[in-house]
PDB file of C-alpha atoms in Angstrom:
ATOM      1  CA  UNK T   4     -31.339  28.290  20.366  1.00  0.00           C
ATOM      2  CA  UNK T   5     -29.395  25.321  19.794  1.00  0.00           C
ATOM      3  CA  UNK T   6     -26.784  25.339  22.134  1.00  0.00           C
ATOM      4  CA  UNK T   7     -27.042  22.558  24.489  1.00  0.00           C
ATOM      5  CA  UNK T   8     -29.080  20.255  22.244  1.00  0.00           C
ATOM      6  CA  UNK T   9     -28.792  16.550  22.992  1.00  0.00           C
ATOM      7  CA  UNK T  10     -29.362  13.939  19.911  1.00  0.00           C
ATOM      8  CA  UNK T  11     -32.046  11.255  20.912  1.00  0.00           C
ATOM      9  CA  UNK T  12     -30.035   8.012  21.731  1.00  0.00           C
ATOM     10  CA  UNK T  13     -30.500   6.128  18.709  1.00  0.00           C
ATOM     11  CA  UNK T  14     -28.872   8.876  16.899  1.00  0.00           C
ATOM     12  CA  UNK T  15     -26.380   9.022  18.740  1.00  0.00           C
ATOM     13  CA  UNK T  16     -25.574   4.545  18.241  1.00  0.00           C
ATOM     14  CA  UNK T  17     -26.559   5.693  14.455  1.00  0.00           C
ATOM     15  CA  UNK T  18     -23.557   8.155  14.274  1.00  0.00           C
ATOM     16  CA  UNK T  19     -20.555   6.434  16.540  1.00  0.00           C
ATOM     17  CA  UNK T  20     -21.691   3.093  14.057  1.00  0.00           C
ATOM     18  CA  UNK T  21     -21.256   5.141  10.955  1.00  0.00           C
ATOM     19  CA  UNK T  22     -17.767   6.914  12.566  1.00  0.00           C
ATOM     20  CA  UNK T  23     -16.467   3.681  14.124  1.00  0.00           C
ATOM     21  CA  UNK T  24     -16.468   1.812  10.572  1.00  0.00           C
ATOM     22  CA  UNK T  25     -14.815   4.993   8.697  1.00  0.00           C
ATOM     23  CA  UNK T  26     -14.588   2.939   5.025  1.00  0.00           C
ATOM     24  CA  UNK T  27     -14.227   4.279   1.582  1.00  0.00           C
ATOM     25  CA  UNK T  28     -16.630   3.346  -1.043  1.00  0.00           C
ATOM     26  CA  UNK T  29     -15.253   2.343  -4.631  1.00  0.00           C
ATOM     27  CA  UNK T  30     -16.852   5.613  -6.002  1.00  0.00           C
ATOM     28  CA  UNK T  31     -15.276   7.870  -2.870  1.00  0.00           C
ATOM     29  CA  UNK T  32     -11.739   5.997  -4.133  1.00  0.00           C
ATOM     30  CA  UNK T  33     -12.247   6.853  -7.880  1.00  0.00           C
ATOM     31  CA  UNK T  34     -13.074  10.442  -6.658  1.00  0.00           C
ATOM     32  CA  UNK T  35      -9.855  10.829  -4.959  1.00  0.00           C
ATOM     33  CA  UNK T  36      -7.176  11.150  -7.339  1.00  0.00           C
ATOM     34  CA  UNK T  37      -5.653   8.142  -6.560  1.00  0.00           C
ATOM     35  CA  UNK T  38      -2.576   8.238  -8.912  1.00  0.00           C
ATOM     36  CA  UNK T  39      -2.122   5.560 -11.139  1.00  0.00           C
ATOM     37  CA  UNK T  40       1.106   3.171 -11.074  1.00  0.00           C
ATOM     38  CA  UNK T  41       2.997   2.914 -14.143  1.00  0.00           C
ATOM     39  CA  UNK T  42       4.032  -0.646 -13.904  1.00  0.00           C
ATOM     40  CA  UNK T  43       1.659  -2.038 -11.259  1.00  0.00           C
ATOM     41  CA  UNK T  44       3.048  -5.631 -11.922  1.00  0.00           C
ATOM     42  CA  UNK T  45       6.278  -4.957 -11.268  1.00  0.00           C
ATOM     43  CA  UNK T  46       5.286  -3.184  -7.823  1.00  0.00           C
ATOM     44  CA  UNK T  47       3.060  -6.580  -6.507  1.00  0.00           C
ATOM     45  CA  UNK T  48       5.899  -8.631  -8.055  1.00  0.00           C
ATOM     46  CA  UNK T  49       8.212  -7.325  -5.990  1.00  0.00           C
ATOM     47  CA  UNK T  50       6.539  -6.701  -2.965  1.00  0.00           C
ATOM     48  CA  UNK T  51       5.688 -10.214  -3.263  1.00  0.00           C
ATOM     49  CA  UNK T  52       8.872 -11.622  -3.534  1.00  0.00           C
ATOM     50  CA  UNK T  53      10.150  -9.716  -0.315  1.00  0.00           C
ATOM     51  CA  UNK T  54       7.251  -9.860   1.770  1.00  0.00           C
ATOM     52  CA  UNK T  55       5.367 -13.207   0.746  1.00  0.00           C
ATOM     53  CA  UNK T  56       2.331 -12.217   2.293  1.00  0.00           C
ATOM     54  CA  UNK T  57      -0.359 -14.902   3.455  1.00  0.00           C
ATOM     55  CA  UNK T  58      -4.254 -14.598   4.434  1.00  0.00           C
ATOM     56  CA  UNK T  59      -4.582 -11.538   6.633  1.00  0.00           C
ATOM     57  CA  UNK T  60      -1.498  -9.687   5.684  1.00  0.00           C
ATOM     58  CA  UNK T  61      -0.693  -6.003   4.718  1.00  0.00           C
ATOM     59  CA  UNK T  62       2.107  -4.543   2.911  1.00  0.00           C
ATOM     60  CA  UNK T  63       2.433  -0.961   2.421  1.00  0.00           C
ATOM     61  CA  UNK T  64       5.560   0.280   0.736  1.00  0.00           C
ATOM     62  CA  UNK T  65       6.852   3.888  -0.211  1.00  0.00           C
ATOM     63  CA  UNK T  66       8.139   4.795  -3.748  1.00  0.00           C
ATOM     64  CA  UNK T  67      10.054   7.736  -5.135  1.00  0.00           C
ATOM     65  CA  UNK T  68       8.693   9.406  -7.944  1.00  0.00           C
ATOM     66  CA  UNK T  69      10.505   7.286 -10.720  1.00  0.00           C
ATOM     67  CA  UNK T  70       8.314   3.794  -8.522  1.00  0.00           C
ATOM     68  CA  UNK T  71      11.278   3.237  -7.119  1.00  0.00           C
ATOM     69  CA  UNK T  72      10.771   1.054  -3.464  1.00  0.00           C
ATOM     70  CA  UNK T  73      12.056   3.440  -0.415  1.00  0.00           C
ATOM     71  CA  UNK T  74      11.016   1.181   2.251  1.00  0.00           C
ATOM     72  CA  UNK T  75       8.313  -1.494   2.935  1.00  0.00           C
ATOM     73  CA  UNK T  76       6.862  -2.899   6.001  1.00  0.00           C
ATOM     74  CA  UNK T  77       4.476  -6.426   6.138  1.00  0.00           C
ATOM     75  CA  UNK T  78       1.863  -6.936   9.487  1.00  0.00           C
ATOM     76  CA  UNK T  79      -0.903  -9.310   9.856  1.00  0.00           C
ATOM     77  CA  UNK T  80      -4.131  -8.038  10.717  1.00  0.00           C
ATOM     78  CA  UNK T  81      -5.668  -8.648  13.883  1.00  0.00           C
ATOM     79  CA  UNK T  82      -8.914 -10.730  13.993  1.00  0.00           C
ATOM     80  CA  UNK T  83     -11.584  -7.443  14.789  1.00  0.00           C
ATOM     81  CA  UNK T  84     -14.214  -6.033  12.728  1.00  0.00           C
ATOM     82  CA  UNK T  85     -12.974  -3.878  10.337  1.00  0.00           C
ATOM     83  CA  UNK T  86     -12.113  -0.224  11.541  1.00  0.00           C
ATOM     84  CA  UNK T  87     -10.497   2.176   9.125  1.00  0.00           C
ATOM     85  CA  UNK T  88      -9.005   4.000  12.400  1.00  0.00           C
ATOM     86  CA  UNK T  89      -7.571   0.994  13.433  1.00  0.00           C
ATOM     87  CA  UNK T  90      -6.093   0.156  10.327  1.00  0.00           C
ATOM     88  CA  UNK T  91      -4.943   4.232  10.029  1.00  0.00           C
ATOM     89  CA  UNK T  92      -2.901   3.849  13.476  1.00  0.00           C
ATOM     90  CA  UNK T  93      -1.350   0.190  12.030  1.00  0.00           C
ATOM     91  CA  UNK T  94      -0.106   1.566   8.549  1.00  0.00           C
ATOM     92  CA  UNK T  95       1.244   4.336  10.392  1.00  0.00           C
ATOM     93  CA  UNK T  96       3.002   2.942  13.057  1.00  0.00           C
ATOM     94  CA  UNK T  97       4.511   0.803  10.100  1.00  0.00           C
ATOM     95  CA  UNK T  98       5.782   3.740   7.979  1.00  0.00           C
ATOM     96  CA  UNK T  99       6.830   5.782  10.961  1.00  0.00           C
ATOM     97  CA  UNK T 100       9.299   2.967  11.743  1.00  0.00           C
ATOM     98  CA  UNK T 101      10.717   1.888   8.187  1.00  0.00           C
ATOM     99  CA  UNK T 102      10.519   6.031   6.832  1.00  0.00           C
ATOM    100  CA  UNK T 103      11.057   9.589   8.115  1.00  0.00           C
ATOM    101  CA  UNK T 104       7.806  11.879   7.426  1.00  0.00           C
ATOM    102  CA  UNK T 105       7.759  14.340   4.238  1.00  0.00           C
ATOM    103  CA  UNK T 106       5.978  16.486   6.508  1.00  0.00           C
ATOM    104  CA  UNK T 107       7.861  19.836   6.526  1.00  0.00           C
ATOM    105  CA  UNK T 108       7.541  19.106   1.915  1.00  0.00           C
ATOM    106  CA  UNK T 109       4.557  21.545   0.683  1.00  0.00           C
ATOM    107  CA  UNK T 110       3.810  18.905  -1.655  1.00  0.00           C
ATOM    108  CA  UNK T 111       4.199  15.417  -1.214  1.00  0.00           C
ATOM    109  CA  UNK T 112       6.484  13.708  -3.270  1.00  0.00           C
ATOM    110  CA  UNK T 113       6.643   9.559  -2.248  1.00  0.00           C
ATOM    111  CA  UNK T 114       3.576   8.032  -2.899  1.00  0.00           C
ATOM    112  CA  UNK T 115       2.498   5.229  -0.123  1.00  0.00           C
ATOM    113  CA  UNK T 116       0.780   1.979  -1.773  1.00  0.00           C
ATOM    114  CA  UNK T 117      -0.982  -0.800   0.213  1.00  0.00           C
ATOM    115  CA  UNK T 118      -1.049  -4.451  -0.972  1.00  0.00           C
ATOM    116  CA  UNK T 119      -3.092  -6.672   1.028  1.00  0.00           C
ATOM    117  CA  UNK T 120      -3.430 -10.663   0.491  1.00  0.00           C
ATOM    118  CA  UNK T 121      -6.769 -11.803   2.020  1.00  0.00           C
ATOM    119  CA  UNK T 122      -9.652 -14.722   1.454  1.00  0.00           C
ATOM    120  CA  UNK T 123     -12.531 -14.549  -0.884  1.00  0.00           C
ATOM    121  CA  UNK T 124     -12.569 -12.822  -4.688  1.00  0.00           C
ATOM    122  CA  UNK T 125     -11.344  -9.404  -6.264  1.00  0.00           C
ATOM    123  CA  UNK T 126     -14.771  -7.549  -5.521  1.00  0.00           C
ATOM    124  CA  UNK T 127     -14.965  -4.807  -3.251  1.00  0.00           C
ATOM    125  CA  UNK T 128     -15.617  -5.836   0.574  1.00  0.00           C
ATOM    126  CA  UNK T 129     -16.113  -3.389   3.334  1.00  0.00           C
ATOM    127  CA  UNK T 130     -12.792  -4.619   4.780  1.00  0.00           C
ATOM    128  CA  UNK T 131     -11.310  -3.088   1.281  1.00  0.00           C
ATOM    129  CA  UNK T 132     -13.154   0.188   2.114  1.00  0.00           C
ATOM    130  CA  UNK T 133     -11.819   0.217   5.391  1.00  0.00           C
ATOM    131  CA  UNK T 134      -8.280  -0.148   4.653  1.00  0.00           C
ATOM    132  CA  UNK T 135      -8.221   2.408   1.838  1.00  0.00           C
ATOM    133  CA  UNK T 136      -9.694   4.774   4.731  1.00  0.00           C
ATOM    134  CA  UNK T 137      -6.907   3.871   7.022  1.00  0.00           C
ATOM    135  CA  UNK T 138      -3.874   4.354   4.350  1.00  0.00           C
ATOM    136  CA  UNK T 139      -5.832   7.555   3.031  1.00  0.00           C
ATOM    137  CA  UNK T 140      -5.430   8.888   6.467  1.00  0.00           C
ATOM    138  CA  UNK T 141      -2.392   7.415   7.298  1.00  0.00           C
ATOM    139  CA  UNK T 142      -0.701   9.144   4.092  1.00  0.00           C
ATOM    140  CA  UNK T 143      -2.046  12.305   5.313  1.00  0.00           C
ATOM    141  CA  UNK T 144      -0.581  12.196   8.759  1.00  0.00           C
ATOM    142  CA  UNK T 145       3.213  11.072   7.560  1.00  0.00           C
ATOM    143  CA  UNK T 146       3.105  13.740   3.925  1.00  0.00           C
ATOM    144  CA  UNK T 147       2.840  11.422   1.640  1.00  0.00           C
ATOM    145  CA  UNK T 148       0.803  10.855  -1.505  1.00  0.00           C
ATOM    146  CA  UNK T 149      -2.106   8.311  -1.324  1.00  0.00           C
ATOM    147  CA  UNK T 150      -1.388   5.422  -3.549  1.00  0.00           C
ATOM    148  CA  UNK T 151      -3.082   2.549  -5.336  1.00  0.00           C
ATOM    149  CA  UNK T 152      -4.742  -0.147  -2.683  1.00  0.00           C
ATOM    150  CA  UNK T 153      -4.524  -3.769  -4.155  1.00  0.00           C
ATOM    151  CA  UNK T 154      -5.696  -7.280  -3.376  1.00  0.00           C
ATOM    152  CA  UNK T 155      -4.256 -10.430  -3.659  1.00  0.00           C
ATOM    153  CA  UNK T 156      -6.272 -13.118  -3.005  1.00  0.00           C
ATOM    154  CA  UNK T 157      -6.117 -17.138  -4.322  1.00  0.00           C
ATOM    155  CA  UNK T 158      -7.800 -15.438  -8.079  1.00  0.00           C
ATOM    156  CA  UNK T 159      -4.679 -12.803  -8.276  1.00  0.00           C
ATOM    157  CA  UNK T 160      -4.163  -9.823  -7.615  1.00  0.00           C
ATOM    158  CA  UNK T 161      -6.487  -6.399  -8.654  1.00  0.00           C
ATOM    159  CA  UNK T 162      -5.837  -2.614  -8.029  1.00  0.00           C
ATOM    160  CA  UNK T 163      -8.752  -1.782  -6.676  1.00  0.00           C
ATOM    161  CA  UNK T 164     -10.972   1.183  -8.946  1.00  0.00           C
ATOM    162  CA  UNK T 165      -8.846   0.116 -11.750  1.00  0.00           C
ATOM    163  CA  UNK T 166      -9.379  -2.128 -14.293  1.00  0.00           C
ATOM    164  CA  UNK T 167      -6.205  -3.823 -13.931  1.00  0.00           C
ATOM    165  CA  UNK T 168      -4.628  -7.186 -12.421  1.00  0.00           C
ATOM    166  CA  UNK T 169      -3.013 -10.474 -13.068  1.00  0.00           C
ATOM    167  CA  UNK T 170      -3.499 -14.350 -12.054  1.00  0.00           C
ATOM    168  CA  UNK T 171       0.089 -14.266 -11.037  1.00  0.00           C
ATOM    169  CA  UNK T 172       1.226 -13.576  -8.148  1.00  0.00           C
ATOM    170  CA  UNK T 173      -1.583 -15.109  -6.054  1.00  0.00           C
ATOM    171  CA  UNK T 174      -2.408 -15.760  -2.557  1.00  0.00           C
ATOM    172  CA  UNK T 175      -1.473 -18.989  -2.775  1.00  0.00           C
ATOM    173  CA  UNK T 176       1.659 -19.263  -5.158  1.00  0.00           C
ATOM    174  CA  UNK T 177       5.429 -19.081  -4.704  1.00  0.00           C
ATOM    175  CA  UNK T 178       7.211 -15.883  -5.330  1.00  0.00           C
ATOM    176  CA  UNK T 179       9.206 -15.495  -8.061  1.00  0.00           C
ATOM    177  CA  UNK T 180      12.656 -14.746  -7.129  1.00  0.00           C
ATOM    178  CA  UNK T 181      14.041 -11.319  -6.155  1.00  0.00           C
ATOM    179  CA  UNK T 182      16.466 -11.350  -9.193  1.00  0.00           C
ATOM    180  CA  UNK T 183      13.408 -11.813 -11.299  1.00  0.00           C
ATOM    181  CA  UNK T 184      11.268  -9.206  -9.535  1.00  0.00           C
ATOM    182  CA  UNK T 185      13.871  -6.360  -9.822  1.00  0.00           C
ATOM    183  CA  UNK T 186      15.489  -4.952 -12.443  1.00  0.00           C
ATOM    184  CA  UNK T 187      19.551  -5.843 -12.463  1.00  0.00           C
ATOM    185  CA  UNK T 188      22.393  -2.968 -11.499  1.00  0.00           C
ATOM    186  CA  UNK T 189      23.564  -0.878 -13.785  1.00  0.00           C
ATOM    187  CA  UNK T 190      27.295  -0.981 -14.497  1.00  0.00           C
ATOM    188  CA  UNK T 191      28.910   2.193 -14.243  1.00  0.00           C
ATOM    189  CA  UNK T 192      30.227   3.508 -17.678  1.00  0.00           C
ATOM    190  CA  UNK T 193      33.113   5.594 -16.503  1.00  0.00           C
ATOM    191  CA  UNK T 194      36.284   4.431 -17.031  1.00  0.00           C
ATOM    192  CA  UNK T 195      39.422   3.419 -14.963  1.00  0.00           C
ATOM    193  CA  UNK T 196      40.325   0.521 -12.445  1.00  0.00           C
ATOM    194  CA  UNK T 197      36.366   0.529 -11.216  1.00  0.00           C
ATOM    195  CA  UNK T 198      34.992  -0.394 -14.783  1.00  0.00           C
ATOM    196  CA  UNK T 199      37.746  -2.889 -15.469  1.00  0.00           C
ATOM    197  CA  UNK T 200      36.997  -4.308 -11.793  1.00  0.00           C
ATOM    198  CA  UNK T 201      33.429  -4.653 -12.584  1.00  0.00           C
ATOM    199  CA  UNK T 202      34.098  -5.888 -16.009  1.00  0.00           C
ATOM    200  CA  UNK T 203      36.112  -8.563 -14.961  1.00  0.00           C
ATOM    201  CA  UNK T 204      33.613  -9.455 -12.083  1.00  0.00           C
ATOM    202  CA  UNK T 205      30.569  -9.671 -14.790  1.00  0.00           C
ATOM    203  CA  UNK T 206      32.877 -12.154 -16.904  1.00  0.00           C
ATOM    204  CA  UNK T 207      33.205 -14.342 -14.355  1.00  0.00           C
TER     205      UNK T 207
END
């Protein structure tokens, strides 16, 4: 009979150290479907120019299915050891206060992304794992799709289990203006007073 049965001590310190970390290997994140974003520049570009993250800060944003922002949220980390739990409750505290949960949806349809800007290179650290645990989980709990995770550090920025990233933005440069980062409104191609109100507006 097992019933009852009491792990020795040091298997007990073995197990809450292995729960307590709760961090995603690069192979785990390659295993999980992450979907890839179509224009990943154009995501950290913008995100960027709204946010302008420094060391330390997260920014997770929700897109539509066309990569479309929905909302976006920026928090700096606290200084503790890494803890994909506590990163899990911080992403979602964030996207339950910018975004209503998908929930009640049988499939997810926004996709949740996580940009953080920290010290140090591109590679993998076990902070990285950690926070793709935490917006795994956090995705989960508000029904939405797990995204891509990427760094920005003073190199550039790097999605994470892809092979793809940029020297520009960086931790440490300027943003490039909004009007840059985003693609201009469309003009309206019906006719009547509207167009002609828009059309002299755009002359201007």
């Amino acid at each position: 009979m097992t019933f009852g049965f009491a792990p020795s001590s040091a298997a007990s310190l073995s197990a809450h150290a292995a729960s307590a970390h709760r961090v995603l290997e690069p192979a785990e994140w390659a295993a999980a479907g992450i979907p890839l974003l179509r224009n990943p520049r154009e995501v950290v570009n913008g995100l960027h120019a709204r946010h302008r993250p420094g060391p330390a800060t997260a920014v997770v944003a929700v897109l539509d299915p066309d990569e479309r922002l929905c909302a976006s949220a920026s928090f700096t980390r606290r200084s503790a050891p890494a803890d994909g739990w506590m990163f899990r409750n911080a992403l979602l505290a964030q996207l339950r206060r910018v975004i209503p949960h998908d929930l009640r949806r049988r499939t997810p349809v926004r996709t949740a992304v996580l940009l953080y800007c920290r010290e140090g290179d591109a590679r993998w650290t076990e902070e990285d794992g950690a926070w793709m645990w935490g917006l795994r989980d956090a995705c989960t709990l508000h029904g939405l799709r797990c995204g891509a995770y990427i760094t920005l550090t003073r190199d550039g920025w790097q999605v994470l289990g892809e092979d793809r990233g940029g020297r520009r933005p960086s931790a440490g440069s300027a943003p490039e203006p909004v009007a840059l980062a985003e693609a201009p409104a469309r003009i309206p191609r019906t006719g009547g007073v509207a167009s002609e109100v828009m059309r002299r507006a755009a002359a201007r």
